[in-house]
Coordinates of C-alpha atoms and ligand atoms in Angstrom, one line a residue:
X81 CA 164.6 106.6 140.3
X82 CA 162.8 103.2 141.0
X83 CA 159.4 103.0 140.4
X84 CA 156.7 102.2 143.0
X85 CA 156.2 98.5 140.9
X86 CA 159.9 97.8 141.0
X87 CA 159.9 97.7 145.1
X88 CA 157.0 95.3 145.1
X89 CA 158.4 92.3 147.3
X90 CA 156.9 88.9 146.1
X91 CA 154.9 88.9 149.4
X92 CA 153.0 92.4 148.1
X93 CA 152.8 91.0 144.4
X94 CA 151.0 87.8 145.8
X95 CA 148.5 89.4 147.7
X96 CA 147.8 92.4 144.8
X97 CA 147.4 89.6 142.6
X98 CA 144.5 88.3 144.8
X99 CA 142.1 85.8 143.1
X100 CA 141.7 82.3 143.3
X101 CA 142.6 82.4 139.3
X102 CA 146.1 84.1 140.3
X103 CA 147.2 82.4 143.0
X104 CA 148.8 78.8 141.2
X105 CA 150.3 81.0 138.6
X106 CA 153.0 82.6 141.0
X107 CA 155.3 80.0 140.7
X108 CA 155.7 80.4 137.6
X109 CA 155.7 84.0 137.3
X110 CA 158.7 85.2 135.0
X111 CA 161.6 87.1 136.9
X112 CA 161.2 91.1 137.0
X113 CA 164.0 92.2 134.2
X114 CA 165.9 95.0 135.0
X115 CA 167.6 98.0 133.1
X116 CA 166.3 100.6 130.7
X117 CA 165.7 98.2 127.6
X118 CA 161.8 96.7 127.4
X119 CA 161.0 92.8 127.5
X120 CA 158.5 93.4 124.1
X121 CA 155.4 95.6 123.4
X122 CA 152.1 94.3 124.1
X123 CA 149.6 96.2 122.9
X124 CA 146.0 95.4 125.0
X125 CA 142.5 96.9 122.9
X126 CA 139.8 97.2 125.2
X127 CA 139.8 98.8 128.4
X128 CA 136.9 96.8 130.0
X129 CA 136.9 94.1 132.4
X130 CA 139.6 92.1 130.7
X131 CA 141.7 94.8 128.6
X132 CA 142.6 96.6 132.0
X133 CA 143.2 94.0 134.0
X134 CA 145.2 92.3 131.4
X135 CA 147.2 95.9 131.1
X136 CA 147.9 95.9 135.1
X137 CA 148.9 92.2 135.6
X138 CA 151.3 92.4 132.9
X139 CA 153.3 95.3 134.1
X140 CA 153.1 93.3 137.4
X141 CA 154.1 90.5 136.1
X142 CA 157.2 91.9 134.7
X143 CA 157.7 95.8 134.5
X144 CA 159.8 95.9 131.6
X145 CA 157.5 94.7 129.0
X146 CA 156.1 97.8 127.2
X147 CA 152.2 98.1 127.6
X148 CA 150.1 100.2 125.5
X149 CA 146.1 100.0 125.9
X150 CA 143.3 101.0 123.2
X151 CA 140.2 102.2 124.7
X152 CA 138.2 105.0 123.0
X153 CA 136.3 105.5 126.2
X154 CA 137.7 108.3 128.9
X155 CA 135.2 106.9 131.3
X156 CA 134.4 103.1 131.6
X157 CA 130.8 102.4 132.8
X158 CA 130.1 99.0 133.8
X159 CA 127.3 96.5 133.1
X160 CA 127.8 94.9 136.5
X161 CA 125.2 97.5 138.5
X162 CA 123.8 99.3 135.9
X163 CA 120.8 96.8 136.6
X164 CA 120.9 98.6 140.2
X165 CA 121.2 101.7 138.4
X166 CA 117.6 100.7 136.8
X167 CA 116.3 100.2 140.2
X168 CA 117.1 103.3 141.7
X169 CA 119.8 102.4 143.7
X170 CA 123.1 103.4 142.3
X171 CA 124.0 106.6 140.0
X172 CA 125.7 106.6 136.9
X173 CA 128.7 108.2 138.6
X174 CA 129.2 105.0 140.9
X175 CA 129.7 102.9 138.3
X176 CA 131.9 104.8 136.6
X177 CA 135.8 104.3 136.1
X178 CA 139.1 105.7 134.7
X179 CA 142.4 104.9 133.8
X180 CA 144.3 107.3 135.8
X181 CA 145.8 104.8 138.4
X182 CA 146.5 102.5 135.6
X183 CA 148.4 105.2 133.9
X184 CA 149.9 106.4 136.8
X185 CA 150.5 103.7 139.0
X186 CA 151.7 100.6 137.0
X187 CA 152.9 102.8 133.9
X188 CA 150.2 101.5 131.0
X189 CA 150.5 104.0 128.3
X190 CA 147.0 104.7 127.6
X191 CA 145.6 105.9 124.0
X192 CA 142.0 106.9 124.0
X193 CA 141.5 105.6 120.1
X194 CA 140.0 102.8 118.2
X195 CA 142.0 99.9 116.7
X196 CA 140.3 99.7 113.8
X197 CA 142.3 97.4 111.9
X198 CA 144.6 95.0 112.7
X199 CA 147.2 92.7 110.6
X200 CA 148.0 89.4 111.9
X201 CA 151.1 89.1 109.8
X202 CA 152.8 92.0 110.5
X203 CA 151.8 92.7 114.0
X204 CA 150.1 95.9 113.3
X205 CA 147.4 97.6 115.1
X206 CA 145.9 100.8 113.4
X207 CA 144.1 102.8 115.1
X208 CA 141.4 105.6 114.9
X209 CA 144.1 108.3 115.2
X210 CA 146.1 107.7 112.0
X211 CA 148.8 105.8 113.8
X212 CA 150.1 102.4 114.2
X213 CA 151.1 100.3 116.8
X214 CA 153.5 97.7 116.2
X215 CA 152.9 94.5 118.7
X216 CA 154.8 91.1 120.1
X217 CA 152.1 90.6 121.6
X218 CA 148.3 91.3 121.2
X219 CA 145.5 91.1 123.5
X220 CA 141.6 91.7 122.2
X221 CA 139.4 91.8 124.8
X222 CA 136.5 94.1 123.0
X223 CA 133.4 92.6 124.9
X224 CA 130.3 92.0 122.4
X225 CA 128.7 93.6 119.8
X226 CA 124.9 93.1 118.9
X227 CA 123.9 91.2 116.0
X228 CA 122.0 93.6 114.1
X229 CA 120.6 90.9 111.6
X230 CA 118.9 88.2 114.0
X231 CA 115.8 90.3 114.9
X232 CA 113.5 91.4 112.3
X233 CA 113.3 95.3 112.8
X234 CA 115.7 95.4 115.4
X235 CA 118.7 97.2 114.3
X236 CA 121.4 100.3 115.9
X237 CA 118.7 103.2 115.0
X238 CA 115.5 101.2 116.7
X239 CA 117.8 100.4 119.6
X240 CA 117.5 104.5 120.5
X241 CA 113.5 103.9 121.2
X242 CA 113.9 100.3 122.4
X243 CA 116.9 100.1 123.9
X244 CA 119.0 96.8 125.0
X245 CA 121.2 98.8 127.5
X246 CA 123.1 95.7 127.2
X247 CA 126.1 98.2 127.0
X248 CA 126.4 100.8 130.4
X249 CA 126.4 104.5 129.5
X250 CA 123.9 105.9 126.9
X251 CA 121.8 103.0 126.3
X252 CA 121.2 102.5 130.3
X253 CA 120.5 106.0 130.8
X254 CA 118.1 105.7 128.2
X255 CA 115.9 103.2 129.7
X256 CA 116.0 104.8 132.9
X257 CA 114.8 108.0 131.5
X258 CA 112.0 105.9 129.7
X259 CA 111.2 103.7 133.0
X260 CA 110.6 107.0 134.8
X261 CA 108.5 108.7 131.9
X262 CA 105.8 105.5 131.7
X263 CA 102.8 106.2 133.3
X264 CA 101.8 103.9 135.8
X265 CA 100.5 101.1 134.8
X266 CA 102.4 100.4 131.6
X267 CA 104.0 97.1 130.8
X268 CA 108.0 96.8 130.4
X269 CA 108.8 94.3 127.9
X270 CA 111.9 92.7 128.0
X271 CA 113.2 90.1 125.3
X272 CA 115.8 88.1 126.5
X273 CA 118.1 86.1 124.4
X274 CA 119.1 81.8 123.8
X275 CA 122.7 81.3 125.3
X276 CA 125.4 82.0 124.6
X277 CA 125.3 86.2 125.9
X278 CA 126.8 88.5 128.0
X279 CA 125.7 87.8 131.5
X280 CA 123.6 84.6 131.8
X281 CA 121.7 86.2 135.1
X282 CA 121.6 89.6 133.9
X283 CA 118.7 89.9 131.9
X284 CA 116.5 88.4 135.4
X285 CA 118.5 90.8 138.0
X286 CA 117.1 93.8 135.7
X287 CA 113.5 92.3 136.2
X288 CA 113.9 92.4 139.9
X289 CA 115.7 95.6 139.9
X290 CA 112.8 97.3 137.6
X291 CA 110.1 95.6 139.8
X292 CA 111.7 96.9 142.5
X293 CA 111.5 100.7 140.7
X294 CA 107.9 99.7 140.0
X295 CA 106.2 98.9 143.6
X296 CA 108.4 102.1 144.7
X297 CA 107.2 104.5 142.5
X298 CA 104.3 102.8 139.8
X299 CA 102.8 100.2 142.2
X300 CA 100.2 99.3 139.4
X301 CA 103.0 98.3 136.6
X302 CA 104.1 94.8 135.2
X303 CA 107.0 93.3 134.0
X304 CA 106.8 90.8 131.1
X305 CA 109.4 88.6 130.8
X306 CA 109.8 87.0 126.7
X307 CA 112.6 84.4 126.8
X308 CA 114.3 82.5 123.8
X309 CA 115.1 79.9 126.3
X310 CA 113.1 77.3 128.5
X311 CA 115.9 77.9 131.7
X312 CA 118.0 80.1 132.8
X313 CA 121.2 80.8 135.0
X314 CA 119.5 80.7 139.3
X315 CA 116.0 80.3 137.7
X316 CA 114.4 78.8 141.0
X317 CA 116.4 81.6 143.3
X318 CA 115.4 84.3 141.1
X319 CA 111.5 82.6 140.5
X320 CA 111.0 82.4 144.6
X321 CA 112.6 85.7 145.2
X322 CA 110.3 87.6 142.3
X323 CA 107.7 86.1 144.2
X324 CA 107.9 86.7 148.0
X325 CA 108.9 90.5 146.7
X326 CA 107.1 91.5 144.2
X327 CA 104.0 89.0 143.8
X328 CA 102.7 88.5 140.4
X329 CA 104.5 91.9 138.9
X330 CA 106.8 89.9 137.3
X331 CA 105.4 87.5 134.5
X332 CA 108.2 85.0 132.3
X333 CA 107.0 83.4 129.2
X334 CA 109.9 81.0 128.2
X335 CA 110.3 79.1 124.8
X336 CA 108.3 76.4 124.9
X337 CA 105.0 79.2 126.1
X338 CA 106.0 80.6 122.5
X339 CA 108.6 83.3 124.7
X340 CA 110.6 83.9 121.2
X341 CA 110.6 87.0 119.6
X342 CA 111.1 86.8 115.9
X343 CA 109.9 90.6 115.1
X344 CA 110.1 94.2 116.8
X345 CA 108.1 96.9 115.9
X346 CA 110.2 100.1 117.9
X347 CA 107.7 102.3 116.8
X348 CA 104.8 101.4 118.4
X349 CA 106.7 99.3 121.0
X350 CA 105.4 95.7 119.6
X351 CA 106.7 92.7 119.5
X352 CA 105.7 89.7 118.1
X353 CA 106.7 86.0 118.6
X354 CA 107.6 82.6 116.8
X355 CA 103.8 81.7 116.5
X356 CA 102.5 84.9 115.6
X357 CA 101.4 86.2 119.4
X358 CA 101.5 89.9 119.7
X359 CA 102.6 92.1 123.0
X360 CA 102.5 95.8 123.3
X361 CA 104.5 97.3 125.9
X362 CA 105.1 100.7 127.4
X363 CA 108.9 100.8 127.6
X364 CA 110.5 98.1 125.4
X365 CA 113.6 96.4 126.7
X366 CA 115.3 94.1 124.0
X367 CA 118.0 92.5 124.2
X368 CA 119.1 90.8 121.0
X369 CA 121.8 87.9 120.4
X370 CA 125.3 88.9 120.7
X371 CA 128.4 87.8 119.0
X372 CA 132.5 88.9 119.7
X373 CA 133.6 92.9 119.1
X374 CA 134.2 93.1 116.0
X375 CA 138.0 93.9 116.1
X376 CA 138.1 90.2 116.6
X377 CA 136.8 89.5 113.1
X378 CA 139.2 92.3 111.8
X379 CA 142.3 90.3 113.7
X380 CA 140.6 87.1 112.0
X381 CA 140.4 85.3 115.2
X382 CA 136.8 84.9 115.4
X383 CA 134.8 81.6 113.6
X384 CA 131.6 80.7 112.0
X385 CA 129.8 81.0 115.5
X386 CA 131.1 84.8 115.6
X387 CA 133.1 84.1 118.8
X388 CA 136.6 83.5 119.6
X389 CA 137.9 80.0 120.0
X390 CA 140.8 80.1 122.2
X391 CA 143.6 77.6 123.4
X392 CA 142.2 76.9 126.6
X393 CA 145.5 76.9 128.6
X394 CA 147.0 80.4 127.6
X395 CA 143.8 81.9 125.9
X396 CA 145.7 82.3 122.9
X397 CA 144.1 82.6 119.7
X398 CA 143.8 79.1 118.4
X399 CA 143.9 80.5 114.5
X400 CA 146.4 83.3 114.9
X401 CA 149.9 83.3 116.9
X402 CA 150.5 86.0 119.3
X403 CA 147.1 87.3 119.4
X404 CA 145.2 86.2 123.1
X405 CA 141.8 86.9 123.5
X406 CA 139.6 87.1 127.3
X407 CA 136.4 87.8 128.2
X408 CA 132.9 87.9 126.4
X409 CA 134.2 87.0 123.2
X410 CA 135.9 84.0 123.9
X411 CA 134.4 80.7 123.8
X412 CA 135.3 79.7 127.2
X413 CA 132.6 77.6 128.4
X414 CA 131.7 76.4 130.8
X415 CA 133.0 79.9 131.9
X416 CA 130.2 82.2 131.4
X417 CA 131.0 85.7 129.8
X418 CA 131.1 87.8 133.3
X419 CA 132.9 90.3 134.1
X420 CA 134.9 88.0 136.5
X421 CA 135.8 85.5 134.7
X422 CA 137.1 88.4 132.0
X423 CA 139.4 89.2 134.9
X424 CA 140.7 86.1 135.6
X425 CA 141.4 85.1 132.2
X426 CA 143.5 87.8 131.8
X427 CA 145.1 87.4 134.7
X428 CA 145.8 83.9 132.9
X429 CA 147.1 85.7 129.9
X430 CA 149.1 88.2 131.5
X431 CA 151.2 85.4 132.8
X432 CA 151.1 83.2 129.9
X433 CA 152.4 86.4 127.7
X434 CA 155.1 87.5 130.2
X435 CA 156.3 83.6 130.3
X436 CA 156.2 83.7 126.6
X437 CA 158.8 86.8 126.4
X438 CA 160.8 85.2 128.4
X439 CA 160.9 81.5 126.5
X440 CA 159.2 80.1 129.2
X441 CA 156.4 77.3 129.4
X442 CA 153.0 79.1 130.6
X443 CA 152.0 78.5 133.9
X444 CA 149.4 76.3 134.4
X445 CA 145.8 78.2 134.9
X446 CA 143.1 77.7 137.0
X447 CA 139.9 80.6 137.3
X448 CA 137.0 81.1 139.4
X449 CA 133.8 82.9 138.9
X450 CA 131.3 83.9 141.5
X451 CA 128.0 85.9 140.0
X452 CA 126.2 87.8 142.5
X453 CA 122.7 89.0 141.6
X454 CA 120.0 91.2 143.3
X455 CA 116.7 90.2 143.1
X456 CA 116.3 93.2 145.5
X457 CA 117.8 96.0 147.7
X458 CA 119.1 93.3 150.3
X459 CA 118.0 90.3 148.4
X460 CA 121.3 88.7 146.9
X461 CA 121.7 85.9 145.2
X462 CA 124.8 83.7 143.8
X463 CA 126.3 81.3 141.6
X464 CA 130.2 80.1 142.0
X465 CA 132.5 78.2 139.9
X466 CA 136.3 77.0 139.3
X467 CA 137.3 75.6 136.3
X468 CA 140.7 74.0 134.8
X469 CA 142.0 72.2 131.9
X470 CA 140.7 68.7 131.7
X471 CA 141.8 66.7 129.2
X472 CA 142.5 69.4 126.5
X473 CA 139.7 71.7 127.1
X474 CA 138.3 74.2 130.2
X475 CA 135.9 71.9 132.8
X476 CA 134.4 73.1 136.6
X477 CA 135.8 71.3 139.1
X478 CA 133.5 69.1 140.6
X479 CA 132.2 70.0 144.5
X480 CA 134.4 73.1 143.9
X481 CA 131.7 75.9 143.3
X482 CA 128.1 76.1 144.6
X483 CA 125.1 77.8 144.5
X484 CA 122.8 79.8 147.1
X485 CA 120.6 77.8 149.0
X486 CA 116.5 77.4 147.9
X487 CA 115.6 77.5 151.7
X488 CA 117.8 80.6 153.2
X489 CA 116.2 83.4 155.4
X490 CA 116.0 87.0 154.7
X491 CA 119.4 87.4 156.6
X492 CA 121.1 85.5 154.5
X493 CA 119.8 87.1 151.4
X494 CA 120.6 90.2 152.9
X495 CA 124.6 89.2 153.8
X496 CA 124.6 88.4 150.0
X497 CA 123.0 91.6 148.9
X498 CA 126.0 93.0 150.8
X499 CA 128.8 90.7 150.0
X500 CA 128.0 91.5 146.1
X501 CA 128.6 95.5 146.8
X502 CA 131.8 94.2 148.2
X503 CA 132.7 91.9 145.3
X504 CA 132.1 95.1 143.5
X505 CA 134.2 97.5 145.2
X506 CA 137.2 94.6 145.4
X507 CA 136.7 94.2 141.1
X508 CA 136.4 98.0 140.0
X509 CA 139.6 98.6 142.1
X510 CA 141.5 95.1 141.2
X511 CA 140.8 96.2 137.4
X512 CA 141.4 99.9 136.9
X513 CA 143.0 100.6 140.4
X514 CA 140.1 102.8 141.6
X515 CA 138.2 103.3 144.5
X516 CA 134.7 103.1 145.0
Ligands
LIG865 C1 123.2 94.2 132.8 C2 124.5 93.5 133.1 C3 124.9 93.1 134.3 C4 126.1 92.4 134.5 N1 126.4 92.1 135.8 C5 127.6 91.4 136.0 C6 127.9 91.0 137.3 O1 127.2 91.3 138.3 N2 129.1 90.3 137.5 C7 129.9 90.0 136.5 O2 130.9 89.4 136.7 N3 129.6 90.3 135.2 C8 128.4 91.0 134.9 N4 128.1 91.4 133.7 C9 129.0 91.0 132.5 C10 130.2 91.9 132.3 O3 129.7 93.2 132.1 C11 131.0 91.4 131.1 O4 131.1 90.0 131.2 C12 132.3 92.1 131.1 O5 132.1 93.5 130.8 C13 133.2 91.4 130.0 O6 134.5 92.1 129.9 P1 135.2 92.3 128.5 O7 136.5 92.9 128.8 O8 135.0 91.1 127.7 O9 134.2 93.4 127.8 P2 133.9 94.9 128.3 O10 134.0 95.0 129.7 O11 132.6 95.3 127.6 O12 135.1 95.8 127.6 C14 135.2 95.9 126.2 C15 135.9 97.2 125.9 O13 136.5 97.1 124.6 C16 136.4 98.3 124.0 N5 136.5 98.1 122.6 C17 135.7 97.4 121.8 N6 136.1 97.4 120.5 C18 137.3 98.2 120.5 C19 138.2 98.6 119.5 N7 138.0 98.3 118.2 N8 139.2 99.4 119.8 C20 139.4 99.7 121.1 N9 138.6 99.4 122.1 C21 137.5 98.6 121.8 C22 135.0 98.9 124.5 O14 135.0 100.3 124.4 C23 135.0 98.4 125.9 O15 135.5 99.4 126.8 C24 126.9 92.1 133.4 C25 126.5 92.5 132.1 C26 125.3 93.1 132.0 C27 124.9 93.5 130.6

């Protein structure tokens, strides 16, 4: 009996694809092959923004190629509105996803393990369970992991009184739970990190979102801002909206006003900075420097930065054949690690790999990226981008992307407040297949 994939006519397979990063690929896309026999076994680890969509676009892109996906997760929670989460305006369970329609829909045999080791040379993957998976192709997209050594007393046990919640599930539940328990009039501290990190606007949406919490609920309470950096991503969107909302409730101290934070003290929530300044808070938000997942250093991909240089092109590892990388690991700028970019580079590499089976050149790749940020319930904010190759390495194309305007109304704000639940609703269901 056909499957559901097989009867997709090109005219269905362009418009699933969707995407400005999808749409200069299709004439290139490999031809479907037919029979029982599989085109070659790609095994996908990671089952976030990149992993699945990876997963789906290759059995898209050519239904006989075998894919198997690593996640240890059941349920995916993601980062993007877990800052709303903070707020009060989501729950858990709307950011939450599956991989039932990728299992059931495009066929994605789906192990909830972890790789935990993986050789290059023979194209193994071994994995929590006991077994191994044998790849033509691999594809790591494991997000980030923390560096536990670049804080002084910051490390995976502190993290459970001050947590970064950098990562949806636990750790954002966590802060929620302490955000509601502070009295009012308290002081949340968050440390924000230098570049490169997950989510360049991120760590200022969560200010607005928990400013938002406070003049709802603990009208009386502050938000403290300590930056590692002198600028950051929409800084004069998110500075004018923090002020015609909030007031003065929200206080940054970047790097030059001594914003580093060289030590934490979890226990008695304290933090200090480069020149010795000390700030006591009462819920302590710190999110430290990041570097790749480290399967990547396992599949000895990652270098001396602790990200993943890639071959800009195909997003193939540029030290190991066969292994492609996407998403917040990769050293893709001017691409910032968001969850759409992660999609659209493995859109990229779902092509590339399917081309590759098939002997063929990789199409050539083009992405886009559009970060949507709430500074509050209908105050949006946003930041676009398209990049190509230039000249042997990824570059935005000038006049191409754009940026909200300084000057806009409240309307306007409030159509992008609601064009980001729609981006979304359009992502979640694009990646895993489901419905919000
Ligand atoms: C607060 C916050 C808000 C954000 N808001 C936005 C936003 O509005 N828009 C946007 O585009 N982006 C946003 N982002 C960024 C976005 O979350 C990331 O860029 C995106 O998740 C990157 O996708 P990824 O596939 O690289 O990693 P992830 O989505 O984190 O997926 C990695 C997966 O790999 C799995 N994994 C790791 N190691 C292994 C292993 N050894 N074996 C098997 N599986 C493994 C993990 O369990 C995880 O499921 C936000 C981030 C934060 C923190």
């Amino acid at each position: 009996m056909s499957q559901p994939w097989n009867r997709l006519s090109r005219r269905q397979l362009l418009k699933g694809l969707g995407g400005a990063s999808a749409l200069p690929l299709l004439g290139a896309m490999p031809s479907l092959a037919i029979g029982g026999q599989h085109a070659g076994h790609v095994v996908v680890v990671g089952g976030g923004f990149g992993g699945a969509t990876a997963a789906k676009y290759l059995k898209r892109a050519n239904p006989a190629i075998k894919v198997t996906l690593v996640e240890p997760a059941e349920v995916f929670y993601t980062c993007p509105f877990s800052n709303l989460f903070l707020g009060g305006l989501r729950d858990m369970r709307s950011i939450a996803h599956n991989y039932d329609e990728l299992r059931q829909r495009y066929d994605v045999d789906v192990i909830h393990a972890l790789a935990e080791d993986i050789d290059a040379d023979t194209h193994k993957v071994r994995l929590s369970t006991g077994d191994t998976l044998h790849y033509d192709r691999l594809v790591l997209s494991p997000g980030v992991d923390m560096r536990w050594d670049a804080l002084d007393g910051y490390d995976e046990a502190t993290a459970e009184k001050a947590p970064h919640a950098w990562k949806a599930g636990h750790q954002t539940t966590l802060l929620k739970q302490q955000l509601e328990a502070m009295e009012d009039g308290g002081t949340f501290i968050m440390v924000a990190p230098d570049n490169p990190y997950r989510c360049p606007p991120g760590p200022y949406e969560r200010a607005g979102m928990v400013a938002h919490y406070f003049k709802e609920h603990k009208p009386s309470s502050k938000v403290l801002i300590l930056d590692a950096k002198d600028n950051f991503s929409k800084q004069g969107l998110f500075t004018a909206g923090w002020q015609h909302l909030y007031g003065d409730r929200i206080e940054w101290v970047g790097l030059s006003n001594d914003g580093r934070v060289t030590r934490v003290d979890a226990d008695n929530l304290e933090v200090e900075t480069e020149f010795g300044t000390r700030h006591r808070a009462d819920v302590l938000n710190v999110i430290p420097p990041q570097k790749a997942g480290w399967i990547a250093d396992r599949a000895g991909v990652t270098d001396s930065s602790g990200w993943v240089p890639v071959k800009p092109d195909t997003f193939e590892s540029q030290q190991v054949n066969d292994i492609y990388v996407v998403g917040d690991a990769t050293v893709a700028a001017p691409m910032p690690k968001s969850g759409f970019c992660a999609n659209a580079q493995a859109k990229v590499v779902a092509a590339a790999i399917a081309s590759s089976l098939e002997q063929q050149p990789a199409p050539t790749a083009y992405w886009a990226n559009t970060c949507y940020s709430l500074v509050g319930p209908n105050y949006g904010i946003s930041v676009a981008g398209v990049y190509r190759v230039t000249d042997g390495a990824i570059a935005e194309v000038a006049g191409a992307g754009g940026i909200s305007p300084a000057d806009a109304p409240d309307t306007v704000r409030a159509l992008e407040a609601e064009y980001a639940v729609g981006w979304y609703n359009a992502i979640c269901q694009d990646t895993w297949g489901t419905q919000v």
